Amino acid sequence: KNVKDDQIVVDFFSEAFWNLEREKQAIQNLLARQVDGLIIFAGESSGEALEQIERRLPVALIGRDIPNFSGVCLRINDFEGAYQATKYLTEFGHRRVAHITGILSRQDAVDRLAGYKQALADAGRGDRIQVENLSSGRVVSGTVVSSGVVHVLN
């Protein structure tokens, strides 16, 4: 392709779904395609493994901090984002706001859940929060959640 200097072309995309082995395979596939750099959203790879990759090509991590990482680490204020999103909905009168978390062993998911809970508490709805484990993840809601389906109780 003819590309001007100020353009970015994305040729490859891969998902690992928070699975270390899938992530390793995806990274190896992208390296085999001789990409010029990697942008990794959070990820499961160790800091050491990412440092090894960073020695070969630039790596930017989004949503994860690795102390002394030579690449770029970009953190998002997950607490504030979830807080503002939930506050926005409650201020418009929405009373039954559900939150589907990410994997709660990940700090970004924990922070989003905390922001959601705080916004509901600030709106006087904190007593309605119920957490249920589902086979595909976790749903936190001001309603009752069963088998992946949200049932609303008035």
Short mmCIF file of N, CA and C in Angstrom, two decimals:
data_model
loop_
_atom_site.label_atom_id
_atom_site.label_comp_id
_atom_site.label_asym_id
_atom_site.label_seq_id
_atom_site.Cartn_x
_atom_site.Cartn_y
_atom_site.Cartn_z
N LYS A 1 0.84 -1.18 0.00
CA LYS A 1 0.00 0.00 0.00
C LYS A 1 0.88 1.24 0.00
N ASN A 2 0.41 2.26 -0.68
CA ASN A 2 1.06 3.56 -0.59
C ASN A 2 0.47 4.29 0.60
N VAL A 3 1.30 4.62 1.57
CA VAL A 3 0.83 5.24 2.80
C VAL A 3 1.62 6.52 3.04
N LYS A 4 0.91 7.60 3.29
CA LYS A 4 1.58 8.86 3.66
C LYS A 4 2.17 8.71 5.05
N ASP A 5 3.16 9.50 5.34
CA ASP A 5 3.84 9.43 6.64
C ASP A 5 2.91 9.63 7.83
N ASP A 6 1.84 10.41 7.67
CA ASP A 6 0.98 10.71 8.81
C ASP A 6 -0.22 9.77 8.93
N GLN A 7 -0.26 8.71 8.17
CA GLN A 7 -1.37 7.76 8.23
C GLN A 7 -0.97 6.53 9.05
N ILE A 8 -1.98 5.96 9.68
CA ILE A 8 -1.78 4.70 10.40
C ILE A 8 -2.62 3.65 9.69
N VAL A 9 -2.03 2.54 9.38
CA VAL A 9 -2.74 1.46 8.73
C VAL A 9 -2.78 0.27 9.68
N VAL A 10 -3.97 -0.21 9.96
CA VAL A 10 -4.12 -1.39 10.82
C VAL A 10 -4.39 -2.58 9.91
N ASP A 11 -3.47 -3.49 9.89
CA ASP A 11 -3.61 -4.66 9.03
C ASP A 11 -4.01 -5.91 9.80
N PHE A 12 -3.73 -5.96 11.10
CA PHE A 12 -3.93 -7.18 11.85
C PHE A 12 -4.62 -6.89 13.18
N PHE A 13 -5.48 -7.79 13.57
CA PHE A 13 -6.19 -7.69 14.84
C PHE A 13 -6.36 -9.09 15.37
N SER A 14 -6.21 -9.26 16.67
CA SER A 14 -6.36 -10.59 17.26
C SER A 14 -6.96 -10.46 18.65
N GLU A 15 -7.73 -11.44 19.07
CA GLU A 15 -8.32 -11.47 20.41
C GLU A 15 -7.88 -12.74 21.13
N ALA A 16 -7.62 -12.59 22.42
CA ALA A 16 -7.21 -13.74 23.23
C ALA A 16 -8.21 -14.05 24.33
N PHE A 17 -9.18 -13.18 24.57
CA PHE A 17 -10.23 -13.40 25.56
C PHE A 17 -9.68 -13.75 26.94
N TRP A 18 -8.65 -13.02 27.37
CA TRP A 18 -8.06 -13.17 28.71
C TRP A 18 -7.51 -14.56 28.97
N ASN A 19 -7.08 -15.23 27.93
CA ASN A 19 -6.52 -16.56 28.04
C ASN A 19 -5.04 -16.48 27.67
N LEU A 20 -4.17 -16.83 28.61
CA LEU A 20 -2.74 -16.67 28.40
C LEU A 20 -2.24 -17.44 27.19
N GLU A 21 -2.65 -18.67 27.03
CA GLU A 21 -2.18 -19.47 25.89
C GLU A 21 -2.65 -18.89 24.56
N ARG A 22 -3.89 -18.44 24.51
CA ARG A 22 -4.39 -17.80 23.28
C ARG A 22 -3.65 -16.50 23.01
N GLU A 23 -3.35 -15.76 24.08
CA GLU A 23 -2.61 -14.51 23.91
C GLU A 23 -1.21 -14.78 23.37
N LYS A 24 -0.53 -15.77 23.94
CA LYS A 24 0.81 -16.12 23.45
C LYS A 24 0.77 -16.48 21.97
N GLN A 25 -0.23 -17.28 21.58
CA GLN A 25 -0.35 -17.70 20.18
C GLN A 25 -0.66 -16.50 19.29
N ALA A 26 -1.54 -15.62 19.74
CA ALA A 26 -1.88 -14.43 18.96
C ALA A 26 -0.66 -13.55 18.76
N ILE A 27 0.13 -13.36 19.81
CA ILE A 27 1.34 -12.54 19.70
C ILE A 27 2.33 -13.18 18.74
N GLN A 28 2.51 -14.50 18.85
CA GLN A 28 3.43 -15.20 17.95
C GLN A 28 2.96 -15.07 16.49
N ASN A 29 1.65 -15.18 16.27
CA ASN A 29 1.11 -15.03 14.90
C ASN A 29 1.37 -13.63 14.36
N LEU A 30 1.20 -12.62 15.21
CA LEU A 30 1.43 -11.24 14.77
C LEU A 30 2.93 -10.99 14.53
N LEU A 31 3.77 -11.53 15.39
CA LEU A 31 5.21 -11.40 15.17
C LEU A 31 5.64 -12.08 13.88
N ALA A 32 5.04 -13.23 13.57
CA ALA A 32 5.35 -13.95 12.33
C ALA A 32 4.94 -13.13 11.10
N ARG A 33 3.96 -12.27 11.26
CA ARG A 33 3.53 -11.40 10.15
C ARG A 33 4.36 -10.13 10.08
N GLN A 34 5.37 -10.05 10.92
CA GLN A 34 6.32 -8.95 10.95
C GLN A 34 5.66 -7.59 11.13
N VAL A 35 4.76 -7.52 12.13
CA VAL A 35 4.13 -6.24 12.44
C VAL A 35 5.20 -5.27 12.94
N ASP A 36 4.92 -3.99 12.83
CA ASP A 36 5.87 -2.97 13.25
C ASP A 36 5.75 -2.62 14.73
N GLY A 37 4.67 -3.04 15.37
CA GLY A 37 4.45 -2.77 16.78
C GLY A 37 3.19 -3.46 17.25
N LEU A 38 3.03 -3.53 18.57
CA LEU A 38 1.85 -4.17 19.17
C LEU A 38 1.17 -3.21 20.13
N ILE A 39 -0.15 -3.19 20.08
CA ILE A 39 -0.97 -2.52 21.09
C ILE A 39 -1.73 -3.64 21.78
N ILE A 40 -1.50 -3.79 23.07
CA ILE A 40 -2.10 -4.89 23.82
C ILE A 40 -3.01 -4.30 24.88
N PHE A 41 -4.29 -4.67 24.83
CA PHE A 41 -5.24 -4.22 25.84
C PHE A 41 -5.15 -5.15 27.03
N ALA A 42 -4.66 -4.62 28.13
CA ALA A 42 -4.46 -5.33 29.40
C ALA A 42 -3.60 -6.57 29.17
N GLY A 43 -4.20 -7.69 28.90
CA GLY A 43 -3.43 -8.89 28.61
C GLY A 43 -3.05 -9.68 29.84
N GLU A 44 -2.63 -10.90 29.58
CA GLU A 44 -2.26 -11.85 30.63
C GLU A 44 -0.77 -12.13 30.65
N SER A 45 -0.05 -11.71 29.62
CA SER A 45 1.39 -12.00 29.54
C SER A 45 2.14 -11.34 30.69
N SER A 46 3.19 -12.00 31.12
CA SER A 46 4.01 -11.46 32.22
C SER A 46 4.78 -10.24 31.73
N GLY A 47 5.20 -9.43 32.69
CA GLY A 47 6.03 -8.29 32.36
C GLY A 47 7.32 -8.70 31.67
N GLU A 48 7.89 -9.81 32.12
CA GLU A 48 9.12 -10.32 31.51
C GLU A 48 8.92 -10.69 30.05
N ALA A 49 7.81 -11.36 29.76
CA ALA A 49 7.53 -11.76 28.38
C ALA A 49 7.32 -10.53 27.50
N LEU A 50 6.63 -9.53 28.04
CA LEU A 50 6.39 -8.31 27.27
C LEU A 50 7.68 -7.52 27.07
N GLU A 51 8.57 -7.55 28.04
CA GLU A 51 9.87 -6.89 27.90
C GLU A 51 10.67 -7.54 26.77
N GLN A 52 10.60 -8.88 26.68
CA GLN A 52 11.31 -9.58 25.60
C GLN A 52 10.78 -9.14 24.24
N ILE A 53 9.47 -9.00 24.13
CA ILE A 53 8.88 -8.54 22.87
C ILE A 53 9.29 -7.10 22.60
N GLU A 54 9.28 -6.26 23.64
CA GLU A 54 9.63 -4.85 23.50
C GLU A 54 11.06 -4.67 22.98
N ARG A 55 11.93 -5.62 23.23
CA ARG A 55 13.30 -5.55 22.71
C ARG A 55 13.31 -5.71 21.18
N ARG A 56 12.26 -6.35 20.65
CA ARG A 56 12.18 -6.59 19.20
C ARG A 56 11.41 -5.51 18.46
N LEU A 57 10.34 -5.00 19.11
CA LEU A 57 9.49 -4.00 18.47
C LEU A 57 8.71 -3.24 19.52
N PRO A 58 8.21 -2.04 19.18
CA PRO A 58 7.49 -1.24 20.18
C PRO A 58 6.20 -1.92 20.66
N VAL A 59 5.95 -1.81 21.97
CA VAL A 59 4.74 -2.36 22.58
C VAL A 59 4.07 -1.26 23.40
N ALA A 60 2.78 -1.10 23.21
CA ALA A 60 1.98 -0.19 24.03
C ALA A 60 0.93 -1.02 24.75
N LEU A 61 0.88 -0.88 26.07
CA LEU A 61 -0.11 -1.59 26.88
C LEU A 61 -1.21 -0.61 27.26
N ILE A 62 -2.44 -1.02 27.11
CA ILE A 62 -3.58 -0.18 27.49
C ILE A 62 -4.29 -0.87 28.64
N GLY A 63 -4.54 -0.12 29.71
CA GLY A 63 -5.28 -0.65 30.85
C GLY A 63 -4.45 -1.48 31.80
N ARG A 64 -3.15 -1.35 31.74
CA ARG A 64 -2.28 -2.14 32.60
C ARG A 64 -0.98 -1.40 32.85
N ASP A 65 -0.53 -1.42 34.08
CA ASP A 65 0.76 -0.83 34.45
C ASP A 65 1.73 -1.95 34.78
N ILE A 66 2.91 -1.87 34.22
CA ILE A 66 3.98 -2.79 34.58
C ILE A 66 5.15 -1.92 35.01
N PRO A 67 5.53 -1.99 36.29
CA PRO A 67 6.64 -1.15 36.77
C PRO A 67 7.90 -1.36 35.94
N ASN A 68 8.55 -0.26 35.59
CA ASN A 68 9.81 -0.25 34.85
C ASN A 68 9.70 -0.84 33.44
N PHE A 69 8.51 -0.94 32.91
CA PHE A 69 8.34 -1.44 31.53
C PHE A 69 8.90 -0.42 30.56
N SER A 70 9.71 -0.87 29.61
CA SER A 70 10.34 0.07 28.69
C SER A 70 9.39 0.54 27.59
N GLY A 71 8.28 -0.15 27.41
CA GLY A 71 7.28 0.30 26.44
C GLY A 71 6.36 1.33 27.06
N VAL A 72 5.24 1.57 26.42
CA VAL A 72 4.28 2.57 26.89
C VAL A 72 3.15 1.86 27.64
N CYS A 73 2.81 2.36 28.82
CA CYS A 73 1.67 1.86 29.60
C CYS A 73 0.64 2.98 29.70
N LEU A 74 -0.54 2.75 29.21
CA LEU A 74 -1.60 3.74 29.26
C LEU A 74 -2.71 3.21 30.16
N ARG A 75 -2.98 3.93 31.23
CA ARG A 75 -4.04 3.52 32.15
C ARG A 75 -5.24 4.41 31.94
N ILE A 76 -6.38 3.82 32.08
CA ILE A 76 -7.65 4.52 31.99
C ILE A 76 -8.19 4.60 33.41
N ASN A 77 -8.86 5.68 33.75
CA ASN A 77 -9.47 5.78 35.07
C ASN A 77 -10.79 5.00 35.03
N ASP A 78 -10.69 3.69 35.24
CA ASP A 78 -11.85 2.81 35.13
C ASP A 78 -12.91 3.13 36.18
N PHE A 79 -12.48 3.48 37.39
CA PHE A 79 -13.43 3.84 38.45
C PHE A 79 -14.27 5.02 37.98
N GLU A 80 -13.61 6.08 37.56
CA GLU A 80 -14.31 7.31 37.16
C GLU A 80 -15.19 7.09 35.94
N GLY A 81 -14.71 6.30 34.99
CA GLY A 81 -15.51 6.01 33.80
C GLY A 81 -16.81 5.30 34.14
N ALA A 82 -16.72 4.26 34.97
CA ALA A 82 -17.92 3.53 35.37
C ALA A 82 -18.81 4.39 36.24
N TYR A 83 -18.19 5.18 37.11
CA TYR A 83 -18.96 6.08 37.98
C TYR A 83 -19.76 7.06 37.13
N GLN A 84 -19.10 7.72 36.20
CA GLN A 84 -19.78 8.73 35.37
C GLN A 84 -20.86 8.11 34.49
N ALA A 85 -20.60 6.94 33.93
CA ALA A 85 -21.60 6.27 33.10
C ALA A 85 -22.83 5.90 33.92
N THR A 86 -22.63 5.37 35.11
CA THR A 86 -23.75 4.99 35.98
C THR A 86 -24.48 6.24 36.47
N LYS A 87 -23.74 7.25 36.86
CA LYS A 87 -24.34 8.51 37.31
C LYS A 87 -25.20 9.12 36.21
N TYR A 88 -24.71 9.10 34.99
CA TYR A 88 -25.45 9.62 33.84
C TYR A 88 -26.81 8.93 33.73
N LEU A 89 -26.81 7.62 33.84
CA LEU A 89 -28.06 6.86 33.72
C LEU A 89 -29.00 7.13 34.89
N THR A 90 -28.46 7.18 36.10
CA THR A 90 -29.33 7.42 37.26
C THR A 90 -29.88 8.84 37.27
N GLU A 91 -29.10 9.79 36.78
CA GLU A 91 -29.59 11.17 36.72
C GLU A 91 -30.73 11.34 35.73
N PHE A 92 -30.82 10.45 34.75
CA PHE A 92 -31.93 10.47 33.80
C PHE A 92 -33.10 9.63 34.29
N GLY A 93 -33.03 9.21 35.54
CA GLY A 93 -34.15 8.50 36.14
C GLY A 93 -34.13 7.00 35.98
N HIS A 94 -33.10 6.48 35.37
CA HIS A 94 -33.02 5.02 35.23
C HIS A 94 -32.71 4.41 36.59
N ARG A 95 -33.52 3.45 36.99
CA ARG A 95 -33.39 2.86 38.33
C ARG A 95 -32.81 1.46 38.30
N ARG A 96 -32.90 0.78 37.20
CA ARG A 96 -32.45 -0.61 37.10
C ARG A 96 -31.26 -0.68 36.15
N VAL A 97 -30.12 -0.32 36.66
CA VAL A 97 -28.90 -0.24 35.86
C VAL A 97 -28.04 -1.46 36.17
N ALA A 98 -27.78 -2.27 35.18
CA ALA A 98 -26.95 -3.47 35.36
C ALA A 98 -25.52 -3.18 34.92
N HIS A 99 -24.60 -3.90 35.50
CA HIS A 99 -23.18 -3.76 35.16
C HIS A 99 -22.62 -5.16 34.97
N ILE A 100 -22.08 -5.44 33.81
CA ILE A 100 -21.43 -6.73 33.55
C ILE A 100 -19.94 -6.49 33.70
N THR A 101 -19.35 -7.13 34.68
CA THR A 101 -17.93 -6.88 34.96
C THR A 101 -17.05 -7.67 34.00
N GLY A 102 -15.80 -7.32 34.02
CA GLY A 102 -14.80 -8.15 33.40
C GLY A 102 -14.37 -9.18 34.43
N ILE A 103 -13.25 -9.78 34.20
CA ILE A 103 -12.72 -10.78 35.11
C ILE A 103 -12.22 -10.06 36.37
N LEU A 104 -12.76 -10.42 37.53
CA LEU A 104 -12.47 -9.67 38.75
C LEU A 104 -11.10 -9.94 39.35
N SER A 105 -10.30 -10.72 38.68
CA SER A 105 -8.90 -10.82 39.09
C SER A 105 -8.08 -9.72 38.41
N ARG A 106 -8.72 -8.96 37.54
CA ARG A 106 -8.08 -7.84 36.83
C ARG A 106 -8.45 -6.53 37.52
N GLN A 107 -7.47 -5.69 37.76
CA GLN A 107 -7.70 -4.44 38.48
C GLN A 107 -8.66 -3.52 37.74
N ASP A 108 -8.63 -3.50 36.41
CA ASP A 108 -9.52 -2.62 35.67
C ASP A 108 -10.98 -2.98 35.92
N ALA A 109 -11.28 -4.27 35.97
CA ALA A 109 -12.66 -4.72 36.23
C ALA A 109 -13.07 -4.39 37.66
N VAL A 110 -12.16 -4.56 38.61
CA VAL A 110 -12.44 -4.23 40.01
C VAL A 110 -12.73 -2.74 40.15
N ASP A 111 -11.94 -1.92 39.48
CA ASP A 111 -12.14 -0.47 39.56
C ASP A 111 -13.46 -0.05 38.93
N ARG A 112 -13.83 -0.65 37.79
CA ARG A 112 -15.12 -0.32 37.17
C ARG A 112 -16.27 -0.72 38.07
N LEU A 113 -16.17 -1.88 38.69
CA LEU A 113 -17.22 -2.33 39.60
C LEU A 113 -17.35 -1.37 40.78
N ALA A 114 -16.23 -0.94 41.32
CA ALA A 114 -16.26 0.00 42.45
C ALA A 114 -16.90 1.33 42.03
N GLY A 115 -16.59 1.81 40.84
CA GLY A 115 -17.19 3.05 40.36
C GLY A 115 -18.69 2.92 40.18
N TYR A 116 -19.13 1.80 39.65
CA TYR A 116 -20.56 1.51 39.49
C TYR A 116 -21.26 1.51 40.85
N LYS A 117 -20.68 0.78 41.80
CA LYS A 117 -21.28 0.67 43.14
C LYS A 117 -21.34 2.04 43.82
N GLN A 118 -20.28 2.83 43.69
CA GLN A 118 -20.25 4.13 44.33
C GLN A 118 -21.31 5.06 43.73
N ALA A 119 -21.47 5.03 42.43
CA ALA A 119 -22.48 5.88 41.78
C ALA A 119 -23.88 5.48 42.24
N LEU A 120 -24.14 4.18 42.36
CA LEU A 120 -25.46 3.75 42.85
C LEU A 120 -25.65 4.17 44.31
N ALA A 121 -24.61 4.04 45.11
CA ALA A 121 -24.71 4.45 46.51
C ALA A 121 -24.97 5.96 46.60
N ASP A 122 -24.27 6.75 45.78
CA ASP A 122 -24.47 8.19 45.79
C ASP A 122 -25.87 8.58 45.32
N ALA A 123 -26.48 7.73 44.52
CA ALA A 123 -27.83 7.98 44.03
C ALA A 123 -28.89 7.40 44.99
N GLY A 124 -28.44 6.86 46.13
CA GLY A 124 -29.36 6.27 47.09
C GLY A 124 -29.86 4.90 46.69
N ARG A 125 -29.13 4.21 45.82
CA ARG A 125 -29.54 2.90 45.33
C ARG A 125 -28.58 1.80 45.75
N GLY A 126 -27.62 2.11 46.61
CA GLY A 126 -26.60 1.14 46.99
C GLY A 126 -27.12 -0.11 47.66
N ASP A 127 -28.29 -0.01 48.29
CA ASP A 127 -28.86 -1.17 48.97
C ASP A 127 -29.46 -2.18 48.00
N ARG A 128 -29.55 -1.83 46.73
CA ARG A 128 -30.17 -2.71 45.74
C ARG A 128 -29.15 -3.51 44.93
N ILE A 129 -27.88 -3.40 45.26
CA ILE A 129 -26.86 -4.09 44.48
C ILE A 129 -26.81 -5.56 44.85
N GLN A 130 -26.82 -6.40 43.84
CA GLN A 130 -26.72 -7.84 44.04
C GLN A 130 -25.70 -8.37 43.05
N VAL A 131 -24.79 -9.22 43.51
CA VAL A 131 -23.78 -9.81 42.64
C VAL A 131 -24.09 -11.29 42.48
N GLU A 132 -24.10 -11.75 41.24
CA GLU A 132 -24.32 -13.16 40.97
C GLU A 132 -23.25 -13.67 40.02
N ASN A 133 -22.70 -14.84 40.30
CA ASN A 133 -21.77 -15.48 39.39
C ASN A 133 -22.55 -16.18 38.29
N LEU A 134 -22.09 -16.00 37.08
CA LEU A 134 -22.68 -16.70 35.94
C LEU A 134 -21.58 -17.53 35.29
N SER A 135 -21.97 -18.52 34.53
CA SER A 135 -20.97 -19.39 33.92
C SER A 135 -20.06 -18.61 32.98
N SER A 136 -20.57 -17.56 32.34
CA SER A 136 -19.76 -16.82 31.38
C SER A 136 -19.10 -15.59 31.99
N GLY A 137 -19.33 -15.32 33.26
CA GLY A 137 -18.75 -14.14 33.86
C GLY A 137 -19.53 -13.73 35.08
N ARG A 138 -19.58 -12.46 35.33
CA ARG A 138 -20.26 -11.94 36.50
C ARG A 138 -21.17 -10.81 36.09
N VAL A 139 -22.32 -10.76 36.68
CA VAL A 139 -23.21 -9.63 36.46
C VAL A 139 -23.51 -9.02 37.80
N VAL A 140 -23.40 -7.71 37.87
CA VAL A 140 -23.74 -6.98 39.07
C VAL A 140 -24.91 -6.11 38.68
N SER A 141 -25.94 -6.12 39.50
CA SER A 141 -27.14 -5.42 39.09
C SER A 141 -27.93 -4.96 40.29
N GLY A 142 -28.76 -3.98 40.06
CA GLY A 142 -29.73 -3.57 41.05
C GLY A 142 -30.98 -4.41 40.94
N THR A 143 -30.92 -5.46 40.17
CA THR A 143 -32.04 -6.36 39.97
C THR A 143 -31.58 -7.78 40.30
N VAL A 144 -32.37 -8.74 39.94
CA VAL A 144 -32.00 -10.14 40.17
C VAL A 144 -31.53 -10.72 38.86
N VAL A 145 -30.42 -11.43 38.88
CA VAL A 145 -29.86 -12.03 37.68
C VAL A 145 -29.93 -13.54 37.82
N SER A 146 -30.41 -14.21 36.79
CA SER A 146 -30.52 -15.67 36.86
C SER A 146 -30.19 -16.26 35.50
N SER A 147 -29.24 -17.19 35.47
CA SER A 147 -28.87 -17.93 34.27
C SER A 147 -28.58 -17.01 33.09
N GLY A 148 -27.95 -15.90 33.35
CA GLY A 148 -27.56 -15.00 32.28
C GLY A 148 -28.66 -14.07 31.82
N VAL A 149 -29.82 -14.16 32.39
CA VAL A 149 -30.93 -13.30 32.00
C VAL A 149 -31.26 -12.38 33.17
N VAL A 150 -31.44 -11.10 32.89
CA VAL A 150 -31.78 -10.14 33.94
C VAL A 150 -33.28 -10.14 34.11
N HIS A 151 -33.75 -10.42 35.32
CA HIS A 151 -35.16 -10.34 35.66
C HIS A 151 -35.35 -9.13 36.56
N VAL A 152 -36.23 -8.26 36.18
CA VAL A 152 -36.42 -7.02 36.92
C VAL A 152 -37.54 -7.19 37.94
N LEU A 153 -37.22 -6.83 39.18
CA LEU A 153 -38.23 -6.82 40.23
C LEU A 153 -38.57 -5.38 40.55
N ASN A 154 -39.84 -5.06 40.63
CA ASN A 154 -40.25 -3.70 40.96
C ASN A 154 -40.35 -3.51 42.44
#
